[in-house]
Backbone as CSV, one residue per row, in Angstrom:
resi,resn,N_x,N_y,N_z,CA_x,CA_y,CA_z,C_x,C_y,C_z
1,UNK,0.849,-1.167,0.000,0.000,0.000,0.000,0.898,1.235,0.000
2,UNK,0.519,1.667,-0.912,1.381,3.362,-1.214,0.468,4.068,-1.731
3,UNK,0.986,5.676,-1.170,-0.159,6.798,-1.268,1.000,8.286,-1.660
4,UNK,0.548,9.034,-2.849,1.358,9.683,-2.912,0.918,11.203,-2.775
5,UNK,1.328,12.177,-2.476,0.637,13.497,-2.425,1.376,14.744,-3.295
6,UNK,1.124,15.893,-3.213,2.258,16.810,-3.896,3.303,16.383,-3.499
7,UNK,3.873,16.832,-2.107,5.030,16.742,-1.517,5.374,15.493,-0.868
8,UNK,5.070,14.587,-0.929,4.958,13.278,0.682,4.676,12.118,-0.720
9,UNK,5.317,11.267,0.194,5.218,9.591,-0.203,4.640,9.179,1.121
10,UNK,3.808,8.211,1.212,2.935,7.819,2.600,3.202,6.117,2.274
11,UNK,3.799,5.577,2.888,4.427,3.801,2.832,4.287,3.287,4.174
12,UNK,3.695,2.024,4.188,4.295,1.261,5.185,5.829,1.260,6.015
13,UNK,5.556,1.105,7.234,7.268,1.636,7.933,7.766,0.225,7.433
14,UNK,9.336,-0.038,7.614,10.293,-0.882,7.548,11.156,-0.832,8.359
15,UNK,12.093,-2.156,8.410,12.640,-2.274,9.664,13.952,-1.717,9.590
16,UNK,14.278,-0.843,8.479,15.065,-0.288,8.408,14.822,1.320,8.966
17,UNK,13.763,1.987,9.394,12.897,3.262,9.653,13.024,3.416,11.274
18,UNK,13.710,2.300,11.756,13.302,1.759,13.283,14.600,3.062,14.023
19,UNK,15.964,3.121,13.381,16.782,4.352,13.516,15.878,5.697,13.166
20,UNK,15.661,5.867,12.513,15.272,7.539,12.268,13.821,7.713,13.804
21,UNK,13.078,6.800,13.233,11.720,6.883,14.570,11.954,6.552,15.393
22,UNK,13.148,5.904,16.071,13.719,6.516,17.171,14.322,7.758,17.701
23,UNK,15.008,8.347,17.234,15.655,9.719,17.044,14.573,10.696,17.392
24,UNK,13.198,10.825,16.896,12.298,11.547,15.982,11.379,11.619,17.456
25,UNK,10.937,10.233,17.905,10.155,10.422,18.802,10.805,10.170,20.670
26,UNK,12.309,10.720,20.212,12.671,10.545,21.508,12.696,12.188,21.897
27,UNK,12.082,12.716,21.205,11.813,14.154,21.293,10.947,14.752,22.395
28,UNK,11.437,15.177,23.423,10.610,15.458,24.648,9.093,16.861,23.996
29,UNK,9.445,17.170,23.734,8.484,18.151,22.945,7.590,17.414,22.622
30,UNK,8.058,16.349,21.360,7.173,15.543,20.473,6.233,14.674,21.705
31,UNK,7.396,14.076,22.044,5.821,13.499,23.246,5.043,14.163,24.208
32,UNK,5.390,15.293,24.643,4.240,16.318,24.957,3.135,16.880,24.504
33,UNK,3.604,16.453,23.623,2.303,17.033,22.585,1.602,15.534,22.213
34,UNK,1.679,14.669,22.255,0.888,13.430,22.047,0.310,12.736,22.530
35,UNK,-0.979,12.182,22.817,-1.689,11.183,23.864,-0.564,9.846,23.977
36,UNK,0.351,9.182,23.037,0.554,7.993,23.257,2.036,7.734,22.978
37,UNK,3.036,8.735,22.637,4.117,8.335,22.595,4.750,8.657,23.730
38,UNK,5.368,7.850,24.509,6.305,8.051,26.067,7.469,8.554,25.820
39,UNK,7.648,9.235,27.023,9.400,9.712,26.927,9.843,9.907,28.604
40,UNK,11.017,9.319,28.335,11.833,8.795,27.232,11.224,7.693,26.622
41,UNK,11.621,7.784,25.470,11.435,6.460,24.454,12.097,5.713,24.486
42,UNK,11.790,4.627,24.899,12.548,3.541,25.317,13.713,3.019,24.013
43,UNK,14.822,2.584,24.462,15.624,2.108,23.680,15.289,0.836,22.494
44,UNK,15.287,1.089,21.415,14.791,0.016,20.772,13.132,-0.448,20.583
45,UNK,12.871,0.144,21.150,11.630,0.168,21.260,10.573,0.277,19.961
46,UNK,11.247,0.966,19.064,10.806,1.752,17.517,10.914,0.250,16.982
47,UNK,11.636,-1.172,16.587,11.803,-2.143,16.075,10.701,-2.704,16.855
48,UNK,10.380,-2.693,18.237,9.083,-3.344,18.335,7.636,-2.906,17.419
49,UNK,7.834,-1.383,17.598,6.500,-1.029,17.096,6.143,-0.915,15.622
50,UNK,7.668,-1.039,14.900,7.158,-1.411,13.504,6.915,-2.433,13.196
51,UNK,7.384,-3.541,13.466,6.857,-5.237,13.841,5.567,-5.157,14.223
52,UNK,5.395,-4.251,15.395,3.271,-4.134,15.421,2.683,-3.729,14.273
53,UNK,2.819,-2.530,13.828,2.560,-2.057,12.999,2.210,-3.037,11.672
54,UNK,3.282,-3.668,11.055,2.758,-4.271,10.266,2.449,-5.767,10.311
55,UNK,2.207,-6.471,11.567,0.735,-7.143,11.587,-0.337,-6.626,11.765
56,UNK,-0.592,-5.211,12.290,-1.593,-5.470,12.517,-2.418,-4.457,11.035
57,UNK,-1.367,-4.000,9.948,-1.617,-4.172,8.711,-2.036,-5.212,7.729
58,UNK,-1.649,-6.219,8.333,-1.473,-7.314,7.770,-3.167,-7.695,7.819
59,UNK,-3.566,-7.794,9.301,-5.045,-7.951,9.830,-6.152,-7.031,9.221
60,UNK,-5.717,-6.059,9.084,-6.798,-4.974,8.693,-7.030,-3.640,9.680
61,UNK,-6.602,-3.835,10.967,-7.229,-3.449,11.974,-6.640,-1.798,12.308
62,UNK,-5.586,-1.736,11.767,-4.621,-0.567,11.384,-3.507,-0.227,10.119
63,UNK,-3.307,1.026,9.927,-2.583,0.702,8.862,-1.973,2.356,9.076
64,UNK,-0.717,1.914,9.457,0.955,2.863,9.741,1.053,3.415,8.470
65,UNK,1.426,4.745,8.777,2.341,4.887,7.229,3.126,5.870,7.679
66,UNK,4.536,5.793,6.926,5.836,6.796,6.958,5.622,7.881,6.484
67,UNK,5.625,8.993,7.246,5.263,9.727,5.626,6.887,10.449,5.388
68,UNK,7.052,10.368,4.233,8.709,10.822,3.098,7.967,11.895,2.757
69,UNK,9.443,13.037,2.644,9.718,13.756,1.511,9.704,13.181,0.517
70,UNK,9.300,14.273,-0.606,9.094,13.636,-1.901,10.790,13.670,-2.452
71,UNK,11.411,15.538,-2.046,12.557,15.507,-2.502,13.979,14.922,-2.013
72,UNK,13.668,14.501,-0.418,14.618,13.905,0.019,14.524,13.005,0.379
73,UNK,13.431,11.883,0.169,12.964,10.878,1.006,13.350,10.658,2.251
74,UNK,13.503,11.808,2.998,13.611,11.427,4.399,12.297,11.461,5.168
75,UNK,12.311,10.326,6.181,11.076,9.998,7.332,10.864,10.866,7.780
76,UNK,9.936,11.665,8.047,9.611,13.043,8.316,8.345,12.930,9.916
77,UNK,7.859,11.420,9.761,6.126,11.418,10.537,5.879,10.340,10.170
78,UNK,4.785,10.035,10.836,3.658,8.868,11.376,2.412,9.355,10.857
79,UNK,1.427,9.096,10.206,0.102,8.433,10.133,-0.236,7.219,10.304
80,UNK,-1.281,7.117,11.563,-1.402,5.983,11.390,-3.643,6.231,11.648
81,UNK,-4.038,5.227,10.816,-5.786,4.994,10.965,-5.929,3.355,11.137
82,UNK,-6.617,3.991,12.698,-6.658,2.167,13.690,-8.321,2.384,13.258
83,UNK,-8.759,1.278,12.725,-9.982,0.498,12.207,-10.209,-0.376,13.279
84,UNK,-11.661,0.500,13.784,-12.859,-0.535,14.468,-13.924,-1.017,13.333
85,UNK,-13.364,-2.272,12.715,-14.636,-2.875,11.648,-15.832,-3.095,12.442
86,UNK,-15.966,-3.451,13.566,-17.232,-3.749,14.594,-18.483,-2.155,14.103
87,UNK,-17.445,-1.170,13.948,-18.019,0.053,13.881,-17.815,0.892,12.927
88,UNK,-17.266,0.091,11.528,-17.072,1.027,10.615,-16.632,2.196,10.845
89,UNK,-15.398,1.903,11.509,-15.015,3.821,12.190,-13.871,3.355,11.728
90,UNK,-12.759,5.070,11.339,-11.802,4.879,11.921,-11.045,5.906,13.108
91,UNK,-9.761,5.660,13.410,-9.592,6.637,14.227,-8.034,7.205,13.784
92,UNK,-8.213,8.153,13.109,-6.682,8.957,12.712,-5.660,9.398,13.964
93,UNK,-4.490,9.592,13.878,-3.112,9.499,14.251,-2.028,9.913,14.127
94,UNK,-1.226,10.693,14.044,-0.540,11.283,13.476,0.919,11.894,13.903
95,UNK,2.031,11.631,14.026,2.812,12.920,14.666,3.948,12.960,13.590
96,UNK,4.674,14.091,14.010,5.364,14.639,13.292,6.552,15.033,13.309
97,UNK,8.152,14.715,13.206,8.665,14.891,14.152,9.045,16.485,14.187
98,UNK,9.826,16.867,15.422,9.889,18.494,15.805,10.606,18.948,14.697
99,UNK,11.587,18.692,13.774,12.442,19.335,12.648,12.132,19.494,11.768
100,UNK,11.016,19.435,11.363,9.578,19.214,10.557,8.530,19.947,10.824
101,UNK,8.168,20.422,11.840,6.590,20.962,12.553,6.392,22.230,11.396
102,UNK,5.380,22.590,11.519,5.192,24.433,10.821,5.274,23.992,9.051
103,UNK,4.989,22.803,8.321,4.816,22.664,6.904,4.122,21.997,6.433
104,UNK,2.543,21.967,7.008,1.602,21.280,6.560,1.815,20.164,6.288
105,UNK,3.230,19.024,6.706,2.737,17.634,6.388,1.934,16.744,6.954
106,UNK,1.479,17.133,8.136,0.376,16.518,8.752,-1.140,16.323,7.809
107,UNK,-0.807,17.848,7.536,-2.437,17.587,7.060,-2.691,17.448,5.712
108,UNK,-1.128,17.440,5.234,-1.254,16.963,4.043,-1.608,15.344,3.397
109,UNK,-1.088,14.664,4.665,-1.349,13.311,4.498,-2.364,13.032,5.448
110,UNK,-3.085,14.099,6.118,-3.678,13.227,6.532,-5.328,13.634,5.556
111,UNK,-5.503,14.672,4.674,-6.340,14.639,3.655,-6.390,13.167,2.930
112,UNK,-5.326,12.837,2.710,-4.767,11.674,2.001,-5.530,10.347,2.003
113,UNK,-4.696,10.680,3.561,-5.737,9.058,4.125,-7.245,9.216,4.606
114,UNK,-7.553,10.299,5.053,-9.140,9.974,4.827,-9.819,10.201,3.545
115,UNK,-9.900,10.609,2.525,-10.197,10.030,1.434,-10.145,8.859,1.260
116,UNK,-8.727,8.208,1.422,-8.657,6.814,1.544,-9.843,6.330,2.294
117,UNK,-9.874,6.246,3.486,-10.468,5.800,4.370,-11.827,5.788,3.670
118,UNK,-12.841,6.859,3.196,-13.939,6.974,2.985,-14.368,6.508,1.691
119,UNK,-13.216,6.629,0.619,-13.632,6.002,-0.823,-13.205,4.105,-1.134
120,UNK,-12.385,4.432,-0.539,-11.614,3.241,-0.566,-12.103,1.897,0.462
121,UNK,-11.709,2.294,1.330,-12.240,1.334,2.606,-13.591,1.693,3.387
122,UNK,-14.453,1.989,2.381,-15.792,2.642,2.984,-16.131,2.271,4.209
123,UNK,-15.128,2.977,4.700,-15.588,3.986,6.496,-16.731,4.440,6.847
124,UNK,-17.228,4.638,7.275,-19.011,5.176,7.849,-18.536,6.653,8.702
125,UNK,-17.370,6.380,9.576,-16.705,7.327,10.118,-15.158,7.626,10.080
126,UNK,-14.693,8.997,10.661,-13.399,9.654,10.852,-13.485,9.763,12.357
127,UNK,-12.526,10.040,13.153,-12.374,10.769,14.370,-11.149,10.591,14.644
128,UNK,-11.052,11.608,15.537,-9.686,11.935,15.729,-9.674,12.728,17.604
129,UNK,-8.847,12.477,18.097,-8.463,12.878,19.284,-7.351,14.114,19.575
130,UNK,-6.889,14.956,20.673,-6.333,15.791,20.944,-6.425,16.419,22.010
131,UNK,-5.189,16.729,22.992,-5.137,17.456,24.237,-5.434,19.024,23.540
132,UNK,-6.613,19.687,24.714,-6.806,20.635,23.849,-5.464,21.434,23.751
133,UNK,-4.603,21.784,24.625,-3.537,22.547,24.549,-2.950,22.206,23.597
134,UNK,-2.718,21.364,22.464,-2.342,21.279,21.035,-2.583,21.512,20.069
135,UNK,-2.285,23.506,20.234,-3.446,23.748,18.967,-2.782,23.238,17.706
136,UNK,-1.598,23.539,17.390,-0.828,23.125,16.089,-1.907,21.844,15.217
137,UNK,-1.658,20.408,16.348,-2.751,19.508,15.664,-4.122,19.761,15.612
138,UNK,-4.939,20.609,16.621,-6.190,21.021,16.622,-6.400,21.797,14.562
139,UNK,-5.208,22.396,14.551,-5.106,22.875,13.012,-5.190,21.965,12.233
140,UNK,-4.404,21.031,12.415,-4.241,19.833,11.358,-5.491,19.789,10.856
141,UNK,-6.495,19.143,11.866,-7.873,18.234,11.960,-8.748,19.204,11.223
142,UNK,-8.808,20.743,11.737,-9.543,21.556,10.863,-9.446,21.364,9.416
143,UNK,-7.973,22.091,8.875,-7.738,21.886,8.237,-7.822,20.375,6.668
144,UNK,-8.034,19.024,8.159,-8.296,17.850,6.910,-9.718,17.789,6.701
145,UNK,-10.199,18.728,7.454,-11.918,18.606,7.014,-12.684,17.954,8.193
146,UNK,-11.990,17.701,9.637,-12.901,16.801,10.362,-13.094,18.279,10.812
147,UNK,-14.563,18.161,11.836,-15.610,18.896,12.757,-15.279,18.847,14.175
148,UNK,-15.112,19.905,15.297,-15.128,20.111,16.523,-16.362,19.343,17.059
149,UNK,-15.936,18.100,17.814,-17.719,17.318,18.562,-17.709,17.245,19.805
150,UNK,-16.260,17.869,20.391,-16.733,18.282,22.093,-15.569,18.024,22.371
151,UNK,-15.870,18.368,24.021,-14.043,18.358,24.478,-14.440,17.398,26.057
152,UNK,-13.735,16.308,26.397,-13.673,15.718,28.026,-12.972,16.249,28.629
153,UNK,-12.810,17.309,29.334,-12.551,18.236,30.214,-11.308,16.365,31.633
154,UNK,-10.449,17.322,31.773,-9.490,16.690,32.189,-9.086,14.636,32.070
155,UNK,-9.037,14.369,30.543,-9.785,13.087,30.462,-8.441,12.181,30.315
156,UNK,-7.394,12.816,30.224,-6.068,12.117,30.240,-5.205,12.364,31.832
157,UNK,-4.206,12.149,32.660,-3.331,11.698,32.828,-1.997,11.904,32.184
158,UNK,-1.516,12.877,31.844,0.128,13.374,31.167,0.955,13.436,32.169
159,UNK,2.055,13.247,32.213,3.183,13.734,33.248,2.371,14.435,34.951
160,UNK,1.561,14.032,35.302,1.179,14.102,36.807,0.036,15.527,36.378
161,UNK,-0.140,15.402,35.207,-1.083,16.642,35.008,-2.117,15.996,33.776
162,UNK,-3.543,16.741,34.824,-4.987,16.035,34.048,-5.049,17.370,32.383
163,UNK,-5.272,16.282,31.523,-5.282,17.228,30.374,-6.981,17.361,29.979
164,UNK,-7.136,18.008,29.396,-8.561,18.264,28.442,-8.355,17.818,26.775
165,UNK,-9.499,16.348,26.667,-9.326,15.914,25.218,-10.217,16.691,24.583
166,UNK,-9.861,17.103,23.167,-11.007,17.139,22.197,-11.011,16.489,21.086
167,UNK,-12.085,16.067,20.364,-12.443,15.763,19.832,-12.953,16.086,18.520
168,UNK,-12.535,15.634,17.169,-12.975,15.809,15.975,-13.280,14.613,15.005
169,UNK,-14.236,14.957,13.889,-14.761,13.885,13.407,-15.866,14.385,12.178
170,UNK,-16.158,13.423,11.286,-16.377,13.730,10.391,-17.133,12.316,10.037
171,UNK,-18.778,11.966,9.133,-19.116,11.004,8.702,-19.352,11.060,7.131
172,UNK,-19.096,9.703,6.983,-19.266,10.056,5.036,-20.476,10.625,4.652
173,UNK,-21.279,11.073,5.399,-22.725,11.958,4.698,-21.657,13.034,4.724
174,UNK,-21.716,13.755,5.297,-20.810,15.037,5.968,-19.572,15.055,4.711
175,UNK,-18.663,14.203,4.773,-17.594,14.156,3.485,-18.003,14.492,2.283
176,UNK,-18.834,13.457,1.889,-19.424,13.739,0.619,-20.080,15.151,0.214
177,UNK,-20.861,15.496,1.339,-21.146,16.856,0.861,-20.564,18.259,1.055
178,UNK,-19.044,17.950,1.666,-18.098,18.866,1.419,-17.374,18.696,0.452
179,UNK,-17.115,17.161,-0.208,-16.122,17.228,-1.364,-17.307,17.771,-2.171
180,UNK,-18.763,17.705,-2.450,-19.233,18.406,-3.597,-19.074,19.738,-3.389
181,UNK,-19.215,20.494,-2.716,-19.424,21.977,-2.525,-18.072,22.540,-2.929
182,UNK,-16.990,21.624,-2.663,-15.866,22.136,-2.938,-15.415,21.624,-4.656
183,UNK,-15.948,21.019,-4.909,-15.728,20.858,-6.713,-16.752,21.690,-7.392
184,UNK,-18.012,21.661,-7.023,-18.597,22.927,-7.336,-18.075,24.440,-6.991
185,UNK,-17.065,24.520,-6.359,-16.337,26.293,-5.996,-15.120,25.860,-7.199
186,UNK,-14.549,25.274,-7.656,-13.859,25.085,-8.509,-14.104,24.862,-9.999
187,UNK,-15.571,24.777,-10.307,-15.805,25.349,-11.678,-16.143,26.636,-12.103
């Protein structure tokens, strides 16, 4: 599975990727800003999770992707959309590493993959999660087209401090009738 955009190549990780996404997410910043990456990042740890990663590609149930420069193919970020088939949902993912932040590749791939998600693997739903204090990704999500659907007021646990999640999301009624409105502004 490969996905390509203006700027970004979006691939399955390899076990050769396990150096750079280590480096990337041993970034104290980077995991501050994320519900699920720890820091420190454990040593080696990146070779476990691309080994997860692609079984549980393999299954259906998620599906990782690297996202590359187009001009330097360097590993730049993570997308990843974990599939509840029980619920025709999925749930988007994303980080980015800090030497990188401030150039729309987040939301460049992550337009990407929900299209994917909705044409392709007909999804019923999008959603997506976020400490509200992250506006940078709160941008992303705008930006890929998902909707503000509420916030759980102190619903995480971070470093000895209760955070506030919010929440965004988007259903293929809702998709569909933004990709028309927006091909209709373009004739």
């Amino acid at each position: 599975m490969f996905f390509e955009t203006d700027r970004l190549y979006l691939r399955p990780f390899e076990p050769d990727d396990a150096k750079t996404v280590q480096a990337l997410t041993s970034d104290k910043d980077l995991a501050r800003t994320t519900l699920h990456i720890p820091y420190p990042y454990p040593e080696g740890y990146a070779d476990h999770w691309i080994t997860s990663c692609s079984e549980k590609m393999k299954k259906g149930s998620s599906y990782s992707f690297a996202i590359i420069l187009k001009g330097t193919m360097e590993l730049v970020g993570c997308l990843t959309l974990n599939i509840a088939l029980n619920h025709n949902r999925g749930e988007l993912a994303y980080w980015i590493g800090k030497p990188y932040w401030d150039n729309g590749y987040a939301t460049e791939a992550s337009k990407k993959i929900i299209d994917y998600a909705f044409c392709e693997l007909d999804l019923n739903r999008i959603w997506a999660s976020v400490m509200d204090k992250n506006q940078a990704s709160i941008e992303v999500m705008k930006k890929s087209g998902l909707l503000y659907e509420g916030k759980f007021p102190q619903h995480v646990l971070k470093w000895g401090h209760y955070e506030d999640v919010a929440y965004y999301g988007l259903v293929k009624a809702q998709y569909k009738k933004i990709k028309q409105q927006n091909e209709a502004a373009q004739v």
